[in-house]
Coordinates of C-alpha atoms in Angstrom, one line a residue:
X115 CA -30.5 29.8 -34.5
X116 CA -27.6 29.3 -32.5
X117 CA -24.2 28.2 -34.4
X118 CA -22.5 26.4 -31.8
X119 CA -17.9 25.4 -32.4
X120 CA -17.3 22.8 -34.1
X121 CA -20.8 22.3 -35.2
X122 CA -21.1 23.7 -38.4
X123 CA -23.6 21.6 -40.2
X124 CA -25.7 21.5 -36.4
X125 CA -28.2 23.8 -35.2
X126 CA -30.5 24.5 -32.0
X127 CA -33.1 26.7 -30.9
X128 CA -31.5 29.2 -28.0
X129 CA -32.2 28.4 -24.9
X130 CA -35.7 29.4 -23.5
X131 CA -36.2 30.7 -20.5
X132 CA -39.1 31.7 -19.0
X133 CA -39.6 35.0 -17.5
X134 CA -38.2 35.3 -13.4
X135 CA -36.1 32.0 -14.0
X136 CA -32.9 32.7 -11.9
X137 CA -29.6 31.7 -13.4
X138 CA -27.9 29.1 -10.8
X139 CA -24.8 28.4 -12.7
X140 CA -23.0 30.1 -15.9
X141 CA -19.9 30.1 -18.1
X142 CA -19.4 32.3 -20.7
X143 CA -16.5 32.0 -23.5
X144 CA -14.2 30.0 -20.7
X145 CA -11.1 28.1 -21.2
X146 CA -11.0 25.8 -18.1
X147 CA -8.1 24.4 -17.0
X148 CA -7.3 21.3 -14.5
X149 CA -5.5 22.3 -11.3
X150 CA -1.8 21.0 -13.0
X151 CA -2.8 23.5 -16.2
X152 CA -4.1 20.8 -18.7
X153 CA -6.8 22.3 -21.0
X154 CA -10.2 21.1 -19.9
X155 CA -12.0 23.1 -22.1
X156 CA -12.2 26.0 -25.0
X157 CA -14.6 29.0 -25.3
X158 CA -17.1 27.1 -23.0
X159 CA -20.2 28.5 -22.6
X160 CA -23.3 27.8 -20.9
X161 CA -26.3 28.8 -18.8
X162 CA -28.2 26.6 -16.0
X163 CA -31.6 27.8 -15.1
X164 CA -34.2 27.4 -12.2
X165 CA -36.7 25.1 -13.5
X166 CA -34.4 23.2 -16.0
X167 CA -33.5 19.9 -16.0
X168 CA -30.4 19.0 -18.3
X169 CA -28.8 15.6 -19.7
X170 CA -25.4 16.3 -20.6
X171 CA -24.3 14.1 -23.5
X172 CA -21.4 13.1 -25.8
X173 CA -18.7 10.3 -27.0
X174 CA -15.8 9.5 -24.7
X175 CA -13.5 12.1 -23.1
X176 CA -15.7 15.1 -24.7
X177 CA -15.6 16.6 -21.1
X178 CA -19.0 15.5 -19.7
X179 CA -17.4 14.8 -16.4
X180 CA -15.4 17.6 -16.2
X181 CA -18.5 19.8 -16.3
X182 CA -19.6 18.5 -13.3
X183 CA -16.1 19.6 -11.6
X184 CA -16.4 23.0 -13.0
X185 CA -20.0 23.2 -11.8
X186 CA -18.2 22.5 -8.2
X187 CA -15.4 24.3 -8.3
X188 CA -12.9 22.0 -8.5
X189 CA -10.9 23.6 -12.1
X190 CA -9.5 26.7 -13.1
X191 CA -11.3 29.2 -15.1
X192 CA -8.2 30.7 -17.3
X193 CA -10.0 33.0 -19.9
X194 CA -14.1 34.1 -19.6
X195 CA -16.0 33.7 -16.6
X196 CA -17.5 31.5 -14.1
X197 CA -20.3 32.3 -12.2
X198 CA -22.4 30.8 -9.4
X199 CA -25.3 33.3 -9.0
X200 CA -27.2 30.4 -6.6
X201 CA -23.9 30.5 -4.2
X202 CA -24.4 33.9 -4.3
X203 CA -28.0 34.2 -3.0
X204 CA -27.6 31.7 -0.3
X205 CA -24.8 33.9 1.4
X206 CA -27.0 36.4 0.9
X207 CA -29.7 34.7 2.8
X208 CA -27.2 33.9 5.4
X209 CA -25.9 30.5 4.6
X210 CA -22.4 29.9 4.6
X211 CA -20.8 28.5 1.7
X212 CA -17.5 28.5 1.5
X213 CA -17.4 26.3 -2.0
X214 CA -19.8 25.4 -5.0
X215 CA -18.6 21.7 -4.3
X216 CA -20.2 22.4 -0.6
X217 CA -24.4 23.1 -2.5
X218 CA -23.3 20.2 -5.7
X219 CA -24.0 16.8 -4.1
X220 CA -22.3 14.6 -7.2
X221 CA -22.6 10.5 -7.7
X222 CA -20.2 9.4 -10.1
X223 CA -18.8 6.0 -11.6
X224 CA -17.6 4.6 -7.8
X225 CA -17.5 5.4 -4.7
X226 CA -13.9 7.2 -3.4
X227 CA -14.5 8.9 0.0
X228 CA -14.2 9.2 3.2
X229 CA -17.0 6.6 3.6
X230 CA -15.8 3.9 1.4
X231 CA -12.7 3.5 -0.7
X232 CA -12.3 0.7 -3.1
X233 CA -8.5 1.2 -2.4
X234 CA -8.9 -0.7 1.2
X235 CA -10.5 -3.4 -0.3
X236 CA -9.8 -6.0 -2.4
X237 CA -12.0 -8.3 -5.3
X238 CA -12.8 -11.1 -2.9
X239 CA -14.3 -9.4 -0.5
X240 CA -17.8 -8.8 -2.0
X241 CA -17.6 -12.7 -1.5
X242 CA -15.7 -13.7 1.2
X243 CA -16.4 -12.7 5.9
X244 CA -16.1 -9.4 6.0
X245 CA -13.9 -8.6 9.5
X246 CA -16.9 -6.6 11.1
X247 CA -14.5 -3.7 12.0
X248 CA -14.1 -3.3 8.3
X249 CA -17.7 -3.4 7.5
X250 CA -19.8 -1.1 6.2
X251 CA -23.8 -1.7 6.2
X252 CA -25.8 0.3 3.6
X253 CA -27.9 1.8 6.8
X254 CA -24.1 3.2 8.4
X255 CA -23.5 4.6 4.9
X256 CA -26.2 6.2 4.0
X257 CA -26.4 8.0 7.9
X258 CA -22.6 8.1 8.3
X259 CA -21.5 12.1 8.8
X260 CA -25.8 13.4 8.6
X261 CA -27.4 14.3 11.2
X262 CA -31.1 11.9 10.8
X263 CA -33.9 10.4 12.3
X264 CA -33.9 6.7 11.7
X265 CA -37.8 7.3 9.6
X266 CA -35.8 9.6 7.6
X267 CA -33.1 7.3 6.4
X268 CA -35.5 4.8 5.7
X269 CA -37.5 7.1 3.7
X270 CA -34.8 7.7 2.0
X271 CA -34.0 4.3 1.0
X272 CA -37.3 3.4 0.0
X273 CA -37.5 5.9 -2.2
X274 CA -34.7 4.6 -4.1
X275 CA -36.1 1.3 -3.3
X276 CA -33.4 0.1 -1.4
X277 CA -35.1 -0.3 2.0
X278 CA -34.6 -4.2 2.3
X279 CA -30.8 -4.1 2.3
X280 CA -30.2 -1.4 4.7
X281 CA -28.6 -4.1 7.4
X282 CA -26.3 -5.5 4.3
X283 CA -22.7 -4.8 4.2
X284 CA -22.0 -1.6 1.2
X285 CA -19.1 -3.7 -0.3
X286 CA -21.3 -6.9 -1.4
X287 CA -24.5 -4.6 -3.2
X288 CA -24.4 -5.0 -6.9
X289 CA -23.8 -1.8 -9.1
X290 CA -27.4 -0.6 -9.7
X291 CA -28.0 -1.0 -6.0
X292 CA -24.5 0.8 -4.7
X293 CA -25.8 3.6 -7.4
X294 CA -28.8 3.8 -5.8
X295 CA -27.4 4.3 -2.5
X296 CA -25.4 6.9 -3.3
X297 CA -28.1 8.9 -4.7
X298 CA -30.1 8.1 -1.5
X299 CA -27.0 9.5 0.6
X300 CA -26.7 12.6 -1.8
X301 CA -30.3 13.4 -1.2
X302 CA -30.3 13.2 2.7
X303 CA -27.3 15.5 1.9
X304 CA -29.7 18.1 0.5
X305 CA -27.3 19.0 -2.2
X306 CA -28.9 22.2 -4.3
X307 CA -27.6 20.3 -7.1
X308 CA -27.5 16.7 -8.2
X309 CA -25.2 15.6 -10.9
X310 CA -26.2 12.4 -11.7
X311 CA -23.0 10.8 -13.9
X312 CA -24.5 7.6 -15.9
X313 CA -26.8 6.6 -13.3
X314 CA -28.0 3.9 -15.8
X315 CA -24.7 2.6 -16.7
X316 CA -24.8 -1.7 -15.7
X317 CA -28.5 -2.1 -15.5
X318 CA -31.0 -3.8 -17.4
X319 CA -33.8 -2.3 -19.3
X320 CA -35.9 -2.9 -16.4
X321 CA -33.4 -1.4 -13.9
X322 CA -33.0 1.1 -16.4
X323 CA -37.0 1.8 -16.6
X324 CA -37.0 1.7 -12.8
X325 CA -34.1 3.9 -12.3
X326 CA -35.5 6.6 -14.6
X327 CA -38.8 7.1 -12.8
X328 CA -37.5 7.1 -9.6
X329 CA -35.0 10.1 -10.8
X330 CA -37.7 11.4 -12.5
X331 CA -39.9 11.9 -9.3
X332 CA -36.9 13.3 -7.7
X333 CA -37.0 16.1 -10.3
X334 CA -40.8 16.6 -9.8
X335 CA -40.4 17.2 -6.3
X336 CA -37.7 20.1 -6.9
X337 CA -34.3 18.7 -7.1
X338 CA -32.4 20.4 -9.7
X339 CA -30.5 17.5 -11.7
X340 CA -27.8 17.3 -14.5
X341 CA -27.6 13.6 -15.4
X342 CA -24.6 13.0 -17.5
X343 CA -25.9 10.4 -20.0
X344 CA -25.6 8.2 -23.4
X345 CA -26.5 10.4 -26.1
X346 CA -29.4 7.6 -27.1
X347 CA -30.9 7.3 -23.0
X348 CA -32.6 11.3 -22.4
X349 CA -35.2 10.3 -20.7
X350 CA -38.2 11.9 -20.7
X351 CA -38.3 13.9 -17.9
X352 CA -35.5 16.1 -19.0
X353 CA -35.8 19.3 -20.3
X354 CA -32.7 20.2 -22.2
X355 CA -29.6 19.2 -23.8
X356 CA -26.1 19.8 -23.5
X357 CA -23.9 17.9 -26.1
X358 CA -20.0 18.3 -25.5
X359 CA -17.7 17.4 -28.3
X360 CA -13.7 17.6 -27.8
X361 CA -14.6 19.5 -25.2
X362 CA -16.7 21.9 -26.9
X363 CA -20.3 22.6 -27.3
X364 CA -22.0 21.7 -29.9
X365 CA -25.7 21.1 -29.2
X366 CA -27.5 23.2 -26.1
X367 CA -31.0 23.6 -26.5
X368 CA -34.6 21.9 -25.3
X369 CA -34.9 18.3 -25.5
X370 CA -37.5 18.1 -28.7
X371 CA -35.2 19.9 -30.3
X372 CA -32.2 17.6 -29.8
X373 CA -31.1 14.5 -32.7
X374 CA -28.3 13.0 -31.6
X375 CA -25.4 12.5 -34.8
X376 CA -26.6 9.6 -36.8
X377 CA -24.9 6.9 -36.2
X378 CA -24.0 7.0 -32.2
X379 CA -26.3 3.8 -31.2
X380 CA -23.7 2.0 -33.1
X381 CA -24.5 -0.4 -35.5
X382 CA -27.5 -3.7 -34.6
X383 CA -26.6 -7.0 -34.5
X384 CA -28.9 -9.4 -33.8
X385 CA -29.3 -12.1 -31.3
X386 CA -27.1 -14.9 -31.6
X387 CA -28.1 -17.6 -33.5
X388 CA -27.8 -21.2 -32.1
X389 CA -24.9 -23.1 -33.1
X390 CA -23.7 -26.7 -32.5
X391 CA -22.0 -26.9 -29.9
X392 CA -18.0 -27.0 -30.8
X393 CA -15.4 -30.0 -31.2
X394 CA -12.9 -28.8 -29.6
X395 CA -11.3 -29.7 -25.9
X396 CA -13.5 -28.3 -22.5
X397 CA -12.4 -24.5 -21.5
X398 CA -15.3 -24.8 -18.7
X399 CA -16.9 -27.4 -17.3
X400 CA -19.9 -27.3 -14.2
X401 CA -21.9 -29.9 -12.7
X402 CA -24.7 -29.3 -10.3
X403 CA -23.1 -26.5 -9.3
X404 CA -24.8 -24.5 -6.4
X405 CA -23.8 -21.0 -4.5
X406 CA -25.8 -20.2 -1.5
X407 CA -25.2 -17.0 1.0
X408 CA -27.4 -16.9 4.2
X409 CA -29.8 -19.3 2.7
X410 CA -30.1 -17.6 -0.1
X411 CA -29.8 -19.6 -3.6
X412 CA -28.0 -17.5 -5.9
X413 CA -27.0 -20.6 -8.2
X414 CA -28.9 -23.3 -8.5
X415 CA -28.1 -26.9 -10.4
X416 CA -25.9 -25.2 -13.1
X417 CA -24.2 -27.5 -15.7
X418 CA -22.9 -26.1 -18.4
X419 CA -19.3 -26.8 -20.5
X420 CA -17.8 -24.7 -22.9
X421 CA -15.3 -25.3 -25.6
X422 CA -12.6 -23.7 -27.4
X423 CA -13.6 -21.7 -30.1
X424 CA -17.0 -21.0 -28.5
X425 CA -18.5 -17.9 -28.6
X426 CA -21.1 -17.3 -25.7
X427 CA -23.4 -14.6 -25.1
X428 CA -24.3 -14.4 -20.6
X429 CA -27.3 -12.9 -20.5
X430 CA -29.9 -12.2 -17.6
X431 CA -31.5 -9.4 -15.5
X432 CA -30.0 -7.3 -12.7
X433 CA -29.3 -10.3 -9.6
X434 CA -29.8 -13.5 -12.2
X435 CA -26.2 -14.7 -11.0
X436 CA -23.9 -13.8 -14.1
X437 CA -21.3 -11.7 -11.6
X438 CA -21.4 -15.0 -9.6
X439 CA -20.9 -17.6 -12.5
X440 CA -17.4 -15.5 -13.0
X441 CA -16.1 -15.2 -10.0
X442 CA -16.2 -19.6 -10.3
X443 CA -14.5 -19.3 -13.2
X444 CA -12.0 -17.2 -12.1
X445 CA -11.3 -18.2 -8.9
X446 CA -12.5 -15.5 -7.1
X447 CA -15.5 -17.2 -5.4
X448 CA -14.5 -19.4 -2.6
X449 CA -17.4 -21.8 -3.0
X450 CA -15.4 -22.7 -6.5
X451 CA -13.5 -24.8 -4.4
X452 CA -16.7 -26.6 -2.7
X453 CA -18.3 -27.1 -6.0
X454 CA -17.7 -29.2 -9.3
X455 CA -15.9 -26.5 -11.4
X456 CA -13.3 -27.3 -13.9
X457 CA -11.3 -24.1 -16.1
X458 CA -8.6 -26.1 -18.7
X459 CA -9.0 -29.2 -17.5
X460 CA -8.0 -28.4 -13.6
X461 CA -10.5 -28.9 -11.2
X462 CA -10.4 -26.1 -8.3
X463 CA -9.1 -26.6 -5.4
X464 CA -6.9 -29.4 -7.4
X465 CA -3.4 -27.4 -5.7
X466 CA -3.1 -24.6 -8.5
X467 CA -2.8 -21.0 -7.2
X468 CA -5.5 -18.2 -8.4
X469 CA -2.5 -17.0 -10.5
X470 CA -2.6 -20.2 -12.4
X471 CA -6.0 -19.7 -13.1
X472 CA -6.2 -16.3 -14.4
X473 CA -2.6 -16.8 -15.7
X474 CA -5.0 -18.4 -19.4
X475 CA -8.0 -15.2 -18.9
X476 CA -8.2 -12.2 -20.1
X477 CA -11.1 -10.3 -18.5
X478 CA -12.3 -6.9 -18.1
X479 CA -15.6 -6.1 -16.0
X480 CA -17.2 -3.1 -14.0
X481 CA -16.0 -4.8 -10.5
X482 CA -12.6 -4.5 -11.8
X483 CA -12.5 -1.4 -13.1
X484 CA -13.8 -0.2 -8.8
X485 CA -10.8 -1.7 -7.9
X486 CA -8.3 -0.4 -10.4
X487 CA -6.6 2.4 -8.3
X488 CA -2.5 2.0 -8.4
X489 CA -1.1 5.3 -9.5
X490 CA 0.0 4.0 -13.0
X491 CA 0.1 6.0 -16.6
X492 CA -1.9 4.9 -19.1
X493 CA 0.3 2.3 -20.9
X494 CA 1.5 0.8 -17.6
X495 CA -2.0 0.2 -16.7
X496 CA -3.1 -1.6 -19.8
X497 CA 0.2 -3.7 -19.3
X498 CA -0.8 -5.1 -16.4
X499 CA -2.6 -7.5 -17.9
X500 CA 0.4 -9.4 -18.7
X501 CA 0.7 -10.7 -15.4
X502 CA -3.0 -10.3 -14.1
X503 CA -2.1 -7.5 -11.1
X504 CA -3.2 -4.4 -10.6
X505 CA 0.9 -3.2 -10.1
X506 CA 3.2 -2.2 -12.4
X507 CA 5.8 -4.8 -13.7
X508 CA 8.6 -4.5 -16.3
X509 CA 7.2 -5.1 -19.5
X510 CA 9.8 -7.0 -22.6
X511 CA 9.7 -4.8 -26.2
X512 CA 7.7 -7.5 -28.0
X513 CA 4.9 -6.9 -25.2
X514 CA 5.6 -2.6 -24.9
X515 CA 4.9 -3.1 -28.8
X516 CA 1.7 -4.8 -28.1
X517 CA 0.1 -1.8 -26.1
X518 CA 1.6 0.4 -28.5
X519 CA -0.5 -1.7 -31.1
X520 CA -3.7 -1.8 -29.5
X521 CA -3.7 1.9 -28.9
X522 CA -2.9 2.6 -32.1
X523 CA -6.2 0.6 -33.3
X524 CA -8.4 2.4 -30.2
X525 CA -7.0 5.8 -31.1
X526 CA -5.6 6.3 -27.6
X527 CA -1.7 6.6 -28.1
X528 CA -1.7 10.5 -27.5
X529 CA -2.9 9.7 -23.8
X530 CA -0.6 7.0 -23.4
X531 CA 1.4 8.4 -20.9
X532 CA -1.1 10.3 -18.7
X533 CA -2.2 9.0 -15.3
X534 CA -4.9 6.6 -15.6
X535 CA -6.8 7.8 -12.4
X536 CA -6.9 11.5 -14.0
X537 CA -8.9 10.1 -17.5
X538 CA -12.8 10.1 -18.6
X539 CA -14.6 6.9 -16.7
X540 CA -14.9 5.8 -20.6
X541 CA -11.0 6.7 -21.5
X542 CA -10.4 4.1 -18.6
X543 CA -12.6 1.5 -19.7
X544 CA -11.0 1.6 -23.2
X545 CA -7.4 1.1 -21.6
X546 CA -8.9 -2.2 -19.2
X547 CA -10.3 -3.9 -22.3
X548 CA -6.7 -3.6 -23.7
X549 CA -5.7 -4.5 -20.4
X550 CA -8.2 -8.2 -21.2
X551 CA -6.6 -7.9 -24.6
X552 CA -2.9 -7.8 -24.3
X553 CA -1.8 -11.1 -24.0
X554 CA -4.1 -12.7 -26.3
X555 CA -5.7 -15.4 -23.9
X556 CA -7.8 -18.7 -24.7
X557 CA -10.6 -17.5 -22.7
X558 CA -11.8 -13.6 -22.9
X559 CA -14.0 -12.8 -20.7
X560 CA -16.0 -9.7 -21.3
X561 CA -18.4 -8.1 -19.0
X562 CA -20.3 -5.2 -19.9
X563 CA -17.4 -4.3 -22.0
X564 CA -19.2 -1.1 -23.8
X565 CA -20.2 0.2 -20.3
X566 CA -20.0 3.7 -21.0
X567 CA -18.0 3.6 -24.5
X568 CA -19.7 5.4 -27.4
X569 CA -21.4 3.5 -30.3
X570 CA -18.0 4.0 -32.3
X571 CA -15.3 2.8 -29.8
X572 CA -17.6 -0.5 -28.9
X573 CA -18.2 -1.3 -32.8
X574 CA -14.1 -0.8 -32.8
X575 CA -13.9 -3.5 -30.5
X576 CA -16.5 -5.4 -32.0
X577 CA -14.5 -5.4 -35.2
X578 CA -11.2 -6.8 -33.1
X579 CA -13.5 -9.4 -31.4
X580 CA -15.1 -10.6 -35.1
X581 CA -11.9 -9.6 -37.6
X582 CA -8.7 -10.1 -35.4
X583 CA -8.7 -12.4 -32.9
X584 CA -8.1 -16.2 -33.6
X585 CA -10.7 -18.5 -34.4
X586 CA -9.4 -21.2 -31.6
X587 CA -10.4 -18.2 -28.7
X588 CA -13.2 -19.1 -26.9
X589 CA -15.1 -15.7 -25.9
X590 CA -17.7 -15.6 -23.0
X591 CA -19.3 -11.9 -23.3
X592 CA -21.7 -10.6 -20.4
X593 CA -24.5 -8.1 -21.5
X594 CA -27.7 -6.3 -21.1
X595 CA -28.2 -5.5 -24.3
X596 CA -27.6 -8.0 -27.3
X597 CA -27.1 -5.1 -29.8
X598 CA -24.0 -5.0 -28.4
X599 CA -23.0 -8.5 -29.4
X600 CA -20.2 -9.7 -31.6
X601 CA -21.1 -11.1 -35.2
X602 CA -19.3 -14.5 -34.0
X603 CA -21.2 -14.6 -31.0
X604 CA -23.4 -17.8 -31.4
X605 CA -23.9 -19.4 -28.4
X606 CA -26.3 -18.0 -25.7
X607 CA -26.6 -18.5 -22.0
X608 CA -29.7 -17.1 -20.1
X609 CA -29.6 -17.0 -16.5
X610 CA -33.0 -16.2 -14.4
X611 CA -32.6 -15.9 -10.7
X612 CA -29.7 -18.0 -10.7
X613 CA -31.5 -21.1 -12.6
X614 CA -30.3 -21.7 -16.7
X615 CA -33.7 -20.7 -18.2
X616 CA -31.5 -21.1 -21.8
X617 CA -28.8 -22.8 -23.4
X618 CA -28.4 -22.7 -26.5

């Protein structure tokens, strides 16, 4: 057995390895540093074979990204050692590599490069004329910089199973099909090794399925993965386990051999029950509302109202139209203004500005969290949502006491003042639900809030949902999985390929 920091009452097997594996990465007793000399990690070690497949697991900021930095050579290695024994035999062989970030192809949360930056591009566009000198098709990305025949793109893309949209414009894909892109460009790459961070992260359990298997052939056909990954998602198809926690390890070992902490899928609250439908005066109202792109339906005859008070569960697969539905509601979508859609009373395109709209909403949601990139700390950031910008603005005391509040309940004030972009994807999404929460709105608008939060911060903010926040809020809360939902979450919507399948 194999006692492991901070894991005193855990134990693991050590780690097998068969005879003539080669070691392609290793860290032994390191204290890893970020380039400005924050601690990363303590007394890190760990050892990546040929012929190993790992998931790398743990709650939020436990380090799981940063591994993938070390494992490219992006941090500082201040006590133990680092080694790249694979770097080493490909120079040997008589390729040059200058850097391990050069073999380590890496798909993370979004998309920041040279290829596509979220920072020149705003919201709207995924649904608004793109100016063709600032578009991007999914075929120019994923060949953009490589050297390929046009069968081997392609191939490439249908393997991911993303062959269809290759003439679409990058910007306007939905998550799962961006993520899937990028691991399509990644492979035509040929990286030596694929870090995979929360590849299932925004799909549903069919997406999820589907995503799975077609990483999973990748590994079969010999490319060496490290999927960073919900401690309750290891798929099959990995070998071992690598559990980080405050930035330690606690848990390395095979798969068979790994039980995540009990407790860490959160706590299972059932479906909503149906409710009669509330008293009290129309948040939302649609009628016959219909959004069409290139003659494709992706609404179709929606009428729906919602009341104050009302909580409603959005639910639907991957492409049923819930993105769509929100961008009506908050203004974002210009068909809102060529349909029958009323937010408070005010029928759009009735002479309020978009600020007027979102000035009453409160919303956090994957698309905005892409698009989050001003160079703020984290307390400015979550302020923000005072004034529904993505800039900093001067905050009163009464609302500087508000963030101060809601980190205090999150357990986030000793990060308070770092830089947003240099914290965990799931530090992040913590501060943009405060961000939704700050200025206690009449309509909340929550999609896929727990994205990549563990069981313990998401049943936190259940808890605020259900305990704190007043009973004339009206909630509309976006999700794949209905575990996730809110105790006073009794309403349900059900969208199927853009059609109301439920309502109820």
């Amino acid at each position: 057995m194999e006692k492991l920091p901070g894991g005193a009452n855990r134990t693991d097997g050590p780690q097998p390895r068969a005879e003539g594996h080669s070691v392609l990465f290793r860290v032994d007793a390191a204290t890893v540093v970020r380039p400005a000399g924050e601690v990363v990690f303590r007394e890190l070690s760990w050892t990546f074979h040929e012929g190993e497949t790992w998931a790398v697991v743990g709650p939020v900021a436990s380090g799981k990204t940063a591994l993938g930095d070390l494992m490219a050579g992006r941090l500082r290695v201040t006590n133990g050692t680092v080694e790249w024994p694979l770097v080493d035999r490909l120079r040997a062989a008589g390729r040059v590599v200058n850097w391990p970030s050069e073999i380590v192809g890496w798909v993370g949360f979004k998309e920041e490069s040279r290829l596509f930056s979220y920072t020149r591009h705003y919201y709207q566009q995924r649904f608004n004329f793109i100016e063709p000198n600032d578009d991007l098709t999914l075929d120019a990305f994923l060949r953009s910089g490589l050297t390929v025949a046009d069968e081997t793109v392609r191939a490439a893309a249908a393997r991911l199973g993303i062959a269809e949209l290759l003439p679409l414009s990058f910007i306007k894909l939905s998550n799962g099909q961006t993520r899937r892109a990028r691991i399509a460009r990644s492979l035509l790459a040929h990286p030596e090794i694929l870090v995979l961070d929360e590849p299932f992260v925004g799909l549903d359990l069919d997406g999820r399925r589907e995503a799975s298997e077609i990483i999973g052939r990748i590994t079969a056909a010999g490319v060496r993965v490290v999927l960073i990954t919900a401690r309750d998602r290891v798929p099959d198809w990995v070998t071992h386990v690598l559990e980080l926690t405050d930035r330690r390890a606690t848990f390395r070992g095979t798969r068979n051999l790994y039980q995540p902490p009990a407790g860490v899928t959160g706590t299972m609250h059932p479906a909503p029950r149906s409710a009669a439908a509330g008293v009290g005066e129309p948040v939302i109202e649609m009628r016959n509302v219909n959004v069409t792109y290139g003659g494709k339906a992706i609404l179709r005859g929606i009428d729906w109202t919602v009341r104050a008070g009302e909580r409603w569960a959005v639910v639907g697969p991957n492409g049923s139209g819930k993105t769509t539905l929100l961008s009506l509601i908050c203004g974002d979508h210009p068909q809102a203004y060529s349909n029958d859609v009323a937010v408070f009373g005010r029928r759009r395109g009735g002479g309020e500005s978009i600020w007027d709209i979102k000035r009453r909403i409160g919303l956090v949601s994957p698309e905005l969290h892409f698009y989050f990139s001003e160079p703020l700390t984290a307390d400015r950031a979550a302020a923000t949502g005072f004034f529904d910008v993505l800039v900093a603005r001067r905050t009163t005391p009464e609302q500087d006491a508000t963030v101060r509040d809601l980190f205090d309940y999150f357990g986030v004030a000793e990060v308070a003042d770092r830089p947003f972009a240099r914290l965990s994807t799931g530090q992040q999404r913590i501060f943009l639900l405060i961000r939704a929460l700050v200025k206690d709105p009449p309509l909340l608008i929550l999609d896929e809030p727990f994205q990549v939060l563990d069981a313990q911060t998401a049943e936190r903010a259940r808890a605020w949902i259900d305990e704190r926040l007043a009973a004339d809020r009206t909630v509309l809360f976006v999700t794949h999985n209905e575990s996730e939902l809110p105790r006073t979450v009794t309403r349900r919507l059900r969208l199927n390929e853009g059609v109301m399948v439920e309502v109820r």
